[in-house]
Short mmCIF file of C-alpha atoms (C1' of nucleotides) in Angstrom, two decimals:
data_model
loop_
_atom_site.label_atom_id
_atom_site.label_comp_id
_atom_site.label_asym_id
_atom_site.label_seq_id
_atom_site.Cartn_x
_atom_site.Cartn_y
_atom_site.Cartn_z
CA MET H 1 -0.02 0.11 -0.10
CA THR H 2 2.45 1.93 0.31
CA GLU H 3 4.96 0.20 -2.49
CA SER H 4 5.60 3.92 -4.62
CA THR H 5 7.77 5.89 -2.44
CA SER H 6 11.12 4.88 -3.83
CA THR H 7 10.34 3.37 -7.30
CA LYS H 8 11.12 5.43 -10.53
CA PRO H 9 9.62 9.05 -11.30
CA ILE H 10 6.49 9.62 -11.92
CA SER H 11 6.02 11.60 -15.09
CA VAL H 12 4.01 14.43 -14.66
CA TRP H 13 2.52 17.09 -17.40
CA LEU H 14 1.13 20.39 -15.69
CA VAL H 15 -1.43 22.26 -17.55
CA GLU H 16 -2.38 25.38 -15.77
CA ASP H 17 -2.51 29.18 -17.25
CA ASN H 18 -1.88 31.04 -13.52
CA ARG H 19 1.87 32.15 -13.87
CA HIS H 20 2.39 32.38 -10.05
CA PHE H 21 0.82 29.09 -9.28
CA SER H 22 2.20 26.96 -11.77
CA GLU H 23 5.77 28.27 -10.71
CA ALA H 24 4.83 27.60 -6.99
CA ILE H 25 3.81 23.54 -8.31
CA GLU H 26 7.16 23.44 -10.59
CA CYS H 27 9.01 24.60 -7.36
CA ILE H 28 7.49 22.21 -5.52
CA PHE H 29 8.22 18.70 -7.41
CA GLU H 30 11.52 19.95 -7.82
CA SER H 31 12.05 18.68 -4.64
CA GLU H 32 10.03 15.62 -4.39
CA ASP H 33 12.09 12.72 -5.52
CA GLY H 34 9.10 10.26 -6.95
CA ILE H 35 7.40 13.16 -9.07
CA ASN H 36 9.42 13.95 -12.33
CA LEU H 37 7.98 16.59 -13.83
CA LYS H 38 8.94 16.81 -17.64
CA GLU H 39 6.12 20.07 -19.54
CA SER H 40 4.21 22.58 -18.41
CA PHE H 41 1.18 24.29 -20.33
CA ARG H 42 -0.56 27.37 -20.45
CA SER H 43 -3.62 26.10 -22.34
CA ALA H 44 -5.82 23.03 -23.15
CA GLU H 45 -4.22 23.87 -26.62
CA ALA H 46 -0.84 23.57 -25.78
CA VAL H 47 -1.19 20.01 -24.34
CA LEU H 48 -2.88 18.76 -26.86
CA LYS H 49 -0.78 19.69 -29.85
CA ALA H 50 2.42 17.99 -27.86
CA LEU H 51 0.64 14.91 -26.98
CA ALA H 52 0.33 14.40 -30.71
CA LYS H 53 4.08 14.47 -30.76
CA LYS H 54 5.52 13.20 -27.14
CA THR H 55 5.12 10.41 -25.74
CA PRO H 56 2.56 11.40 -23.25
CA PRO H 57 3.29 11.35 -19.14
CA GLN H 58 1.67 9.29 -16.76
CA VAL H 59 -0.26 12.15 -15.31
CA ILE H 60 -1.26 14.92 -16.34
CA ILE H 61 -2.23 17.95 -13.85
CA LEU H 62 -5.02 20.15 -15.24
CA ASP H 63 -6.48 23.29 -14.30
CA LEU H 64 -9.99 24.20 -15.40
CA GLY H 65 -10.21 27.39 -16.01
CA LEU H 66 -8.37 27.36 -18.51
CA PRO H 67 -8.33 30.11 -21.57
CA GLY H 68 -9.83 29.39 -25.42
CA MET H 69 -10.78 25.57 -24.70
CA SER H 70 -12.02 24.60 -21.16
CA GLY H 71 -10.65 21.29 -19.10
CA ILE H 72 -13.56 20.56 -18.19
CA GLU H 73 -13.76 20.03 -22.96
CA ALA H 74 -9.99 19.03 -22.77
CA ILE H 75 -10.37 15.97 -20.59
CA PRO H 76 -11.81 13.15 -23.53
CA GLU H 77 -9.73 14.76 -26.15
CA ILE H 78 -6.48 13.70 -24.10
CA LEU H 79 -7.87 11.20 -23.15
CA GLN H 80 -8.82 10.19 -27.08
CA HIS H 81 -4.63 10.40 -27.48
CA ALA H 82 -3.59 8.86 -23.67
CA PRO H 83 -5.88 6.69 -22.84
CA LYS H 84 -3.28 5.73 -20.27
CA CYS H 85 -2.85 8.70 -18.99
CA HIS H 86 -4.33 9.80 -15.46
CA VAL H 87 -5.74 13.09 -15.57
CA LEU H 88 -5.78 14.92 -11.97
CA VAL H 89 -8.18 17.88 -11.87
CA LEU H 90 -6.56 20.90 -9.80
CA THR H 91 -8.85 23.84 -9.83
CA THR H 92 -10.68 26.39 -7.60
CA ASP H 93 -14.01 25.31 -8.81
CA ASP H 94 -15.53 23.04 -6.41
CA GLY H 95 -19.12 23.77 -7.90
CA ARG H 96 -20.95 20.79 -8.12
CA SER H 97 -21.26 20.82 -12.58
CA LYS H 98 -18.08 21.33 -12.56
CA VAL H 99 -17.10 18.26 -10.57
CA LEU H 100 -19.71 16.60 -12.31
CA ALA H 101 -18.40 16.92 -15.69
CA ALA H 102 -14.71 16.09 -14.98
CA ILE H 103 -15.27 12.44 -13.89
CA ALA H 104 -17.90 12.29 -16.63
CA ASN H 105 -14.81 13.08 -18.53
CA GLY H 106 -12.75 10.80 -17.03
CA ALA H 107 -10.67 12.63 -14.91
CA ALA H 108 -8.80 10.17 -12.54
CA GLY H 109 -8.71 12.70 -9.55
CA TYR H 110 -10.06 15.90 -8.71
CA LEU H 111 -7.93 18.16 -5.99
CA LEU H 112 -8.59 21.42 -5.28
CA LYS H 113 -5.30 24.41 -5.56
CA GLY H 114 -6.68 25.07 -1.37
CA ASP H 115 -5.95 21.24 -0.66
CA ASP H 116 -2.53 20.63 1.00
CA LEU H 117 0.46 20.39 -1.07
CA ASP H 118 1.36 16.76 0.00
CA ALA H 119 -2.12 16.33 -0.18
CA ILE H 120 -1.15 17.08 -4.27
CA VAL H 121 1.86 14.92 -4.09
CA SER H 122 -0.43 12.04 -3.05
CA GLY H 123 -2.91 12.37 -4.77
CA ILE H 124 -0.33 11.88 -7.81
CA ARG H 125 0.86 8.59 -6.88
CA ASP H 126 -3.20 7.55 -5.91
CA VAL H 127 -4.21 7.87 -9.70
CA VAL H 128 -1.23 5.85 -11.43
CA ASP H 129 -1.85 3.36 -8.84
CA GLY H 130 -5.12 3.73 -10.26
CA ARG H 131 -7.09 5.03 -6.82
CA ALA H 132 -8.60 8.12 -7.06
CA ALA H 133 -8.12 11.79 -5.49
CA ILE H 134 -10.27 13.17 -4.31
CA ASN H 135 -10.74 16.53 -1.91
CA SER H 136 -12.54 15.86 0.53
CA ARG H 137 -15.33 18.47 0.35
CA VAL H 138 -15.88 17.46 -3.12
CA SER H 139 -15.87 13.66 -2.30
CA ARG H 140 -18.83 14.68 0.32
CA MET H 141 -20.53 16.53 -3.05
CA ILE H 142 -20.06 13.51 -4.78
CA LEU H 143 -21.62 11.74 -1.94
CA ASP H 144 -24.25 13.98 -1.99
CA ILE H 145 -25.50 13.43 -5.74
CA PHE H 146 -25.17 9.88 -5.56
CA ARG H 147 -28.23 9.10 -2.05
CA LYS H 148 -30.46 11.60 -3.88
CA ILE H 149 -30.19 9.55 -7.36
CA PRO H 150 -31.40 6.08 -5.72
CA LYS H 151 -33.21 8.03 -3.08
CA PRO H 152 -37.62 6.90 -4.32
CA PRO H 153 -37.62 2.68 -4.03
CA PRO H 154 -40.39 3.43 -1.38
CA GLU H 155 -42.14 0.67 -2.39
CA ALA H 156 -41.81 -0.40 -5.97
CA LYS H 157 -40.99 -4.26 -5.81
CA LEU H 158 -41.78 -5.70 -9.66
CA THR H 159 -41.93 -9.48 -9.67
CA SER H 160 -38.84 -10.67 -11.71
CA ARG H 161 -40.65 -11.17 -14.82
CA GLU H 162 -42.83 -7.59 -14.57
CA SER H 163 -39.40 -5.57 -15.10
CA GLU H 164 -38.43 -8.31 -17.52
CA ILE H 165 -41.15 -7.46 -19.47
CA LEU H 166 -41.00 -3.50 -18.68
CA CYS H 167 -37.30 -3.69 -19.74
CA LEU H 168 -38.09 -4.94 -22.99
CA LEU H 169 -41.17 -2.17 -23.18
CA ALA H 170 -38.63 0.51 -22.18
CA ASP H 171 -36.39 -0.64 -25.81
CA GLY H 172 -39.48 0.70 -27.03
CA LYS H 173 -41.32 -2.87 -28.20
CA ILE H 174 -44.81 -3.33 -28.26
CA LYS H 175 -46.83 -5.53 -26.10
CA LYS H 176 -46.86 -7.77 -29.16
CA GLU H 177 -43.52 -8.33 -29.84
CA VAL H 178 -42.68 -8.35 -26.01
CA ALA H 179 -45.71 -11.25 -25.61
CA ASP H 180 -43.58 -12.97 -29.44
CA GLN H 181 -40.02 -13.06 -27.91
CA LEU H 182 -41.21 -13.91 -24.51
CA GLY H 183 -43.24 -17.36 -26.12
CA ILE H 184 -46.64 -16.27 -24.52
CA SER H 185 -49.32 -14.83 -24.99
CA TYR H 186 -49.98 -11.01 -26.16
CA TYR H 187 -53.30 -10.92 -23.14
CA THR H 188 -50.88 -12.27 -20.72
CA VAL H 189 -48.62 -9.22 -21.59
CA ASP H 190 -51.24 -7.03 -21.06
CA THR H 191 -52.34 -8.00 -17.68
CA HIS H 192 -48.30 -7.64 -16.35
CA VAL H 193 -48.20 -4.32 -17.52
CA LYS H 194 -51.92 -3.68 -15.95
CA ARG H 195 -50.05 -4.67 -12.70
CA ILE H 196 -46.97 -2.44 -13.23
CA TYR H 197 -49.05 0.31 -13.45
CA LYS H 198 -51.06 -0.34 -10.46
CA LYS H 199 -47.61 -1.32 -8.47
CA LEU H 200 -46.18 1.78 -9.74
CA GLN H 201 -48.97 3.99 -9.52
CA VAL H 202 -49.24 5.47 -13.61
CA ASN H 203 -51.15 4.89 -15.61
CA ASN H 204 -49.27 4.12 -18.54
CA LEU H 205 -45.87 3.56 -19.74
CA SER H 206 -44.25 6.89 -20.35
CA GLY H 207 -44.81 6.92 -16.47
CA ALA H 208 -44.02 3.47 -16.15
CA ILE H 209 -40.36 3.38 -18.01
CA ALA H 210 -39.46 7.10 -16.09
CA ARG H 211 -39.95 5.86 -12.85
CA MET H 212 -38.17 2.74 -13.67
CA THR H 213 -34.97 4.01 -15.63
CA GLN H 214 -34.99 6.58 -12.20
CA SER H 215 -35.06 3.93 -9.52
CA GLY H 216 -34.48 0.21 -9.82
CA GLY H 217 -32.53 1.37 -13.39
CA GLU H 218 -29.73 -1.71 -12.48
CA MET P 1 -9.05 24.56 6.01
CA THR P 2 -6.86 24.06 8.65
CA GLU P 3 -8.41 25.11 11.46
CA SER P 4 -9.39 21.62 13.57
CA THR P 5 -5.99 20.82 15.31
CA SER P 6 -6.65 22.66 18.18
CA THR P 7 -10.04 22.95 18.80
CA LYS P 8 -11.98 20.49 21.21
CA PRO P 9 -11.25 17.14 21.38
CA ILE P 10 -13.72 15.13 19.41
CA SER P 11 -16.23 12.86 20.42
CA VAL P 12 -16.32 9.85 19.53
CA TRP P 13 -17.74 5.16 19.94
CA LEU P 14 -16.49 3.10 18.25
CA VAL P 15 -18.52 -0.64 17.12
CA GLU P 16 -15.55 -3.11 16.18
CA ASP P 17 -16.49 -6.83 16.86
CA ASN P 18 -12.61 -8.16 16.82
CA ARG P 19 -10.86 -7.61 20.25
CA HIS P 20 -7.02 -7.09 18.28
CA PHE P 21 -8.09 -4.26 16.12
CA SER P 22 -11.05 -1.66 18.55
CA GLU P 23 -7.76 -1.85 20.79
CA ALA P 24 -5.00 -1.28 18.77
CA ILE P 25 -7.66 1.99 17.94
CA GLU P 26 -7.76 2.28 21.58
CA CYS P 27 -4.92 2.59 21.42
CA ILE P 28 -4.02 4.87 19.24
CA PHE P 29 -7.20 7.53 19.63
CA GLU P 30 -5.45 7.50 23.35
CA SER P 31 -2.19 9.67 22.20
CA GLU P 32 -4.54 11.85 19.97
CA ASP P 33 -5.64 15.34 21.64
CA GLY P 34 -8.10 15.95 19.19
CA ILE P 35 -10.06 12.63 19.89
CA ASN P 36 -12.05 11.47 22.74
CA LEU P 37 -12.93 7.83 22.49
CA LYS P 38 -15.60 7.78 24.83
CA GLU P 39 -17.40 3.98 24.73
CA SER P 40 -16.40 0.73 22.46
CA PHE P 41 -19.12 -1.78 20.93
CA ARG P 42 -19.14 -4.77 19.77
CA SER P 43 -22.09 -4.97 18.02
CA ALA P 44 -24.67 -3.11 16.49
CA GLU P 45 -27.22 -3.42 18.61
CA ALA P 46 -24.93 -2.67 21.78
CA VAL P 47 -24.56 0.57 19.84
CA LEU P 48 -28.44 0.91 19.21
CA LYS P 49 -29.16 0.78 22.76
CA ALA P 50 -26.54 2.88 24.21
CA LEU P 51 -27.74 5.56 21.70
CA ALA P 52 -31.18 4.96 23.05
CA LYS P 53 -29.63 6.35 26.67
CA LYS P 54 -26.62 8.84 26.22
CA THR P 55 -26.09 11.73 24.28
CA PRO P 56 -24.54 10.62 21.02
CA PRO P 57 -21.22 11.56 19.90
CA GLN P 58 -19.90 13.61 17.09
CA VAL P 59 -18.47 10.25 15.21
CA ILE P 60 -19.40 6.85 14.97
CA ILE P 61 -16.68 4.62 14.23
CA LEU P 62 -18.65 1.50 12.45
CA ASP P 63 -17.46 -1.84 11.10
CA LEU P 64 -19.55 -4.14 8.55
CA GLY P 65 -18.62 -7.13 9.27
CA LEU P 66 -20.40 -7.52 13.09
CA PRO P 67 -22.23 -10.25 14.03
CA GLY P 68 -25.76 -10.22 14.09
CA MET P 69 -27.02 -6.59 12.61
CA SER P 70 -24.96 -5.65 10.02
CA GLY P 71 -23.16 -1.91 9.87
CA ILE P 72 -25.01 -1.65 6.48
CA GLU P 73 -28.80 -1.65 8.39
CA ALA P 74 -27.48 0.31 11.34
CA ILE P 75 -26.66 3.26 9.30
CA PRO P 76 -29.68 3.78 9.26
CA GLU P 77 -30.80 3.06 12.79
CA ILE P 78 -27.93 4.91 14.16
CA LEU P 79 -29.25 8.13 11.69
CA GLN P 80 -32.83 8.49 13.09
CA HIS P 81 -31.48 8.61 16.41
CA ALA P 82 -28.68 10.80 16.19
CA PRO P 83 -29.31 12.94 13.18
CA LYS P 84 -26.33 15.09 13.61
CA CYS P 85 -23.81 12.14 14.27
CA HIS P 86 -20.99 11.02 11.32
CA VAL P 87 -21.15 7.90 11.43
CA LEU P 88 -17.39 6.80 9.76
CA VAL P 89 -17.46 3.38 8.02
CA LEU P 90 -14.10 1.11 8.82
CA THR P 91 -14.04 -2.43 7.32
CA THR P 92 -11.85 -4.22 5.04
CA ASP P 93 -14.75 -4.99 2.57
CA ASP P 94 -14.32 -3.00 -0.45
CA GLY P 95 -16.46 -4.83 -2.44
CA ARG P 96 -19.05 -2.75 -4.62
CA SER P 97 -22.10 -3.33 -2.93
CA LYS P 98 -21.44 -2.42 0.73
CA VAL P 99 -19.47 0.45 -0.49
CA LEU P 100 -22.91 1.96 -2.31
CA ALA P 101 -24.96 0.57 0.46
CA ALA P 102 -22.98 2.87 3.20
CA ILE P 103 -23.30 5.53 1.15
CA ALA P 104 -27.27 5.40 0.42
CA ASN P 105 -27.42 4.59 4.24
CA GLY P 106 -25.49 7.58 4.85
CA ALA P 107 -22.38 6.95 5.76
CA ALA P 108 -20.70 9.82 6.12
CA GLY P 109 -17.09 7.94 5.31
CA TYR P 110 -15.50 5.25 4.08
CA LEU P 111 -12.26 4.45 5.08
CA LEU P 112 -10.63 0.74 5.05
CA LYS P 113 -8.84 -0.91 7.56
CA GLY P 114 -5.47 -1.16 5.62
CA ASP P 115 -5.95 2.93 5.95
CA ASP P 116 -2.75 4.07 7.72
CA LEU P 117 -3.97 5.22 10.99
CA ASP P 118 -2.89 9.19 10.19
CA ALA P 119 -5.56 8.64 7.44
CA ILE P 120 -8.49 7.44 10.29
CA VAL P 121 -7.51 10.21 12.53
CA SER P 122 -7.79 13.20 10.15
CA GLY P 123 -10.88 10.77 8.09
CA ILE P 124 -12.22 11.88 11.92
CA ARG P 125 -11.86 15.08 11.39
CA ASP P 126 -13.06 15.15 7.55
CA VAL P 127 -16.61 14.01 9.10
CA VAL P 128 -16.83 16.21 11.47
CA ASP P 129 -16.18 19.43 9.30
CA GLY P 130 -18.90 18.30 6.93
CA ARG P 131 -16.23 16.33 4.43
CA ALA P 132 -16.27 13.19 3.47
CA ALA P 133 -13.47 10.64 4.44
CA ILE P 134 -13.35 8.20 1.78
CA ASN P 135 -10.09 5.79 1.16
CA SER P 136 -8.49 6.19 -2.47
CA ARG P 137 -9.59 2.96 -3.77
CA VAL P 138 -13.53 3.18 -2.70
CA SER P 139 -12.89 6.69 -4.73
CA ARG P 140 -12.15 5.28 -7.64
CA MET P 141 -14.38 2.82 -7.96
CA ILE P 142 -17.32 5.44 -7.06
CA LEU P 143 -16.36 7.18 -9.78
CA ASP P 144 -15.80 4.76 -12.32
CA ILE P 145 -19.45 4.12 -11.53
CA PHE P 146 -20.49 7.46 -10.83
CA ARG P 147 -19.17 7.35 -14.86
CA LYS P 148 -21.45 4.00 -16.39
CA ILE P 149 -24.71 6.18 -15.44
CA PRO P 150 -24.49 8.96 -17.85
CA LYS P 151 -22.51 6.86 -20.66
CA PRO P 152 -24.32 7.72 -23.53
CA PRO P 153 -24.58 10.62 -24.41
CA PRO P 154 -24.05 10.67 -28.52
CA GLU P 155 -25.84 12.83 -30.93
CA ALA P 156 -29.66 13.49 -29.64
CA LYS P 157 -29.46 16.88 -29.84
CA LEU P 158 -33.79 18.35 -28.86
CA THR P 159 -34.53 21.50 -29.56
CA SER P 160 -35.62 23.00 -25.79
CA ARG P 161 -39.54 23.18 -26.59
CA GLU P 162 -38.89 18.96 -28.07
CA SER P 163 -37.54 18.22 -24.34
CA GLU P 164 -39.41 20.66 -22.98
CA ILE P 165 -42.53 18.23 -24.62
CA LEU P 166 -41.02 15.10 -23.89
CA CYS P 167 -40.63 15.70 -20.00
CA LEU P 168 -44.19 16.28 -20.01
CA LEU P 169 -44.38 12.85 -20.85
CA ALA P 170 -42.15 11.47 -19.43
CA ASP P 171 -43.90 12.28 -16.14
CA GLY P 172 -47.49 10.30 -17.78
CA LYS P 173 -48.61 12.82 -19.45
CA ILE P 174 -50.40 12.28 -22.34
CA LYS P 175 -50.55 14.74 -25.33
CA LYS P 176 -54.29 16.28 -24.90
CA GLU P 177 -52.95 17.46 -21.41
CA VAL P 178 -49.62 18.73 -23.15
CA ALA P 179 -50.82 20.40 -25.11
CA ASP P 180 -52.87 21.86 -22.39
CA GLN P 181 -50.30 22.99 -20.57
CA LEU P 182 -48.34 24.73 -23.12
CA GLY P 183 -51.41 26.29 -24.62
CA ILE P 184 -50.91 24.41 -28.10
CA SER P 185 -52.95 21.94 -29.76
CA TYR P 186 -52.76 18.76 -29.72
CA TYR P 187 -51.63 18.62 -33.22
CA THR P 188 -48.47 20.40 -32.74
CA VAL P 189 -47.48 18.30 -29.70
CA ASP P 190 -47.82 15.43 -32.28
CA THR P 191 -45.63 17.03 -34.62
CA HIS P 192 -43.10 17.70 -31.59
CA VAL P 193 -43.12 13.56 -30.74
CA LYS P 194 -43.23 12.67 -34.44
CA ARG P 195 -39.59 14.70 -35.00
CA ILE P 196 -38.18 13.54 -31.33
CA TYR P 197 -38.79 9.51 -32.87
CA LYS P 198 -36.47 10.92 -35.59
CA LYS P 199 -33.76 12.21 -33.75
CA LEU P 200 -33.78 9.35 -31.01
CA GLN P 201 -34.50 6.57 -33.33
CA VAL P 202 -37.28 5.10 -32.39
CA ASN P 203 -41.15 4.71 -33.13
CA ASN P 204 -43.00 5.66 -29.71
CA LEU P 205 -42.81 6.73 -26.57
CA SER P 206 -41.34 3.75 -24.37
CA GLY P 207 -38.34 4.19 -26.09
CA ALA P 208 -37.55 7.80 -26.53
CA ILE P 209 -37.81 8.36 -22.73
CA ALA P 210 -35.85 5.44 -21.71
CA ARG P 211 -33.40 7.03 -23.84
CA MET P 212 -33.72 10.56 -22.86
CA THR P 213 -33.74 9.22 -19.03
CA GLN P 214 -30.03 7.50 -19.40
CA SER P 215 -28.64 9.95 -21.56
CA GLY P 216 -29.68 13.63 -21.19
CA GLY P 217 -31.01 12.77 -18.11
CA GLU P 218 -30.49 16.31 -16.40
"C1'" DT M 1 -56.43 -27.22 2.49
"C1'" DG M 2 -58.05 -22.72 1.57
"C1'" DA M 3 -55.36 -18.48 1.40
"C1'" DG M 4 -52.49 -15.39 -1.96
"C1'" DC M 5 -49.06 -14.64 -5.20
"C1'" DC M 6 -47.69 -15.30 -9.30
"C1'" DA M 7 -47.91 -16.54 -14.20
"C1'" DT M 8 -50.50 -17.30 -17.48
"C1'" DC M 9 -54.50 -16.72 -21.03
"C1'" DC M 10 -59.20 -14.59 -23.33
"C1'" DC M 11 -62.89 -10.33 -24.65
"C1'" DG M 12 -63.80 -5.89 -26.03
"C1'" DA M 13 -64.85 -0.64 -25.94
"C1'" DG M 14 -63.07 3.37 -26.23
"C1'" DA M 15 -58.92 6.28 -25.69
"C1'" DA M 16 -54.69 7.27 -27.33
"C1'" DA M 17 -50.62 6.81 -30.28
"C1'" DA M 18 -48.81 6.47 -34.63
"C1'" DC M 19 -48.03 8.04 -39.47
"C1'" DG M 20 -47.92 10.35 -43.23
"C1'" DG M 21 -49.33 13.54 -45.37
"C1'" DG M 22 -50.23 18.76 -45.96
"C1'" DA M 23 -49.69 24.38 -44.42
"C1'" DT M 24 -48.51 28.34 -42.04
"C1'" DG M 25 -45.24 31.65 -40.00
"C1'" DT M 26 -41.46 33.86 -37.81
"C1'" DC M 27 -35.75 34.08 -37.15
"C1'" DG M 28 -31.56 34.81 -38.04
"C1'" DC M 29 -28.43 34.77 -41.76
"C1'" DT M 30 -26.39 35.53 -45.89
"C1'" DA O 1 -34.89 37.27 -50.92
"C1'" DG O 2 -34.47 32.44 -49.86
"C1'" DC O 3 -33.01 29.29 -47.12
"C1'" DG O 4 -32.80 26.23 -43.66
"C1'" DA O 5 -34.52 25.43 -38.68
"C1'" DC O 6 -38.05 25.95 -35.99
"C1'" DA O 7 -42.74 26.29 -34.13
"C1'" DT O 8 -47.70 25.72 -35.17
"C1'" DC O 9 -51.68 23.46 -36.85
"C1'" DC O 10 -54.24 20.46 -39.07
"C1'" DC O 11 -56.60 15.51 -41.55
"C1'" DG O 12 -57.62 10.36 -41.62
"C1'" DT O 13 -56.58 6.00 -41.26
"C1'" DT O 14 -54.16 1.74 -38.81
"C1'" DT O 15 -51.85 0.96 -34.99
"C1'" DT O 16 -51.41 0.25 -30.10
"C1'" DC O 17 -53.09 0.48 -25.48
"C1'" DT O 18 -56.06 0.82 -21.64
"C1'" DC O 19 -59.33 -0.69 -18.83
"C1'" DG O 20 -63.12 -2.98 -17.26
"C1'" DG O 21 -64.58 -7.60 -16.51
"C1'" DG O 22 -62.81 -13.23 -15.77
"C1'" DA O 23 -60.60 -17.63 -15.31
"C1'" DT O 24 -57.33 -20.72 -14.74
"C1'" DG O 25 -53.01 -23.66 -12.74
"C1'" DG O 26 -48.73 -23.61 -9.93
"C1'" DC O 27 -46.79 -22.64 -6.05
"C1'" DT O 28 -46.11 -21.77 -0.59
"C1'" DC O 29 -47.12 -21.23 3.83
"C1'" DA O 30 -49.49 -21.31 7.43
#
DNA sequence: TGAGCCATCCCGAGAAAACGGGATGTCGCT
DNA sequence: AGCGACATCCCGTTTTCTCGGGATGGCTCA
């Protein structure tokens, strides 16, 4: 669990438009044995261009508030060119939408500029070891969001048969097709669907599917 | 951001059936100024009983692999009796279902027994300060799950009007109702829906709603 | 052995949706 | 002035759903 201290140094690129901050980071990393800061960029465009020519680093530390192309947009581009590279977001903005977008786009970590510098260093190790480096405040936000997603699973226990049928219907199939596919009568499907409506307290397929995909979507 | 070092000590309860581990923890906490380990329990039942009588601590460190009632089940019970208490899960099991269940049930943190003891101590501070304390491996898992949810956002650009209508339909409303609510004709709604089907490449509402809720669900 | 739950099948009337047209007007851009 | 995207409205036919019944057999549990 603590094996990365004395292995070969981790290659890192930095993308940060703020001169002061990037210099501070560069300075810190120089006195860190395990970190080898190889390049430093001021924009997403610059790092993407470099990615096309040079061999990618293990970690790219990415600011989000960049001029031109935003860091958020850059993440998928980076990962497309260098799928094995770990993108570690390091920014000031801990807004919900930014966090979510970064994660959705493939960020392996999300740290804040207010974090301790050791946290950043150990975050780098985390991401190369396949773990996530998330600021604890951001973690909390993610957890809160997480909790809200599978929120309303009150009483809506469908039979396995019923959810099977609802699934097929959600694929856009019509009852007749479902019946054929399951080798049962149209009427049976219809009856199942009626019961689904009762249980889910809806009165048409649309409502049922909406309920289903928003609660027991898995 | 680093204000909790010299404030009043944090009151903590420990729930852990493994004697060795709980003694180790107790030992560590004794030499920690900021932590005041007040009680130690061997089961979920025991801590729940205590919660009914004594004033709850700020943090409850909870093992999941308990005899009798599992830690997972205990979390909601604890929070019901002590809503302001922070439950910090500390266990060996980093299985996906356990993690998700713990979070869904309201855990403020999820650390592993393999973590550094300082990580546990700082995790306690994190949770009382409203942040999350998540092991980085577990974070990674959560992120991976997160990414899978809003996965397929390919090309399905609906007009704002179109998605508005689709939303209403997803609530189970019928076209007539949508028309009334928007103050437009039934025919207009019908036309919009037709175009939605074309764009989404489906041929009924069910498919459209499924697509919508699974991609641009927000 | 009866009660409950589940899955299955059946019918018919009326409501709603799907679909393939055709049509008008606005707005912004060129 | 024209083009394209968008929103609006209209009609008729065919298809599908919705929902009110009713009915059977299997299974489990008390």
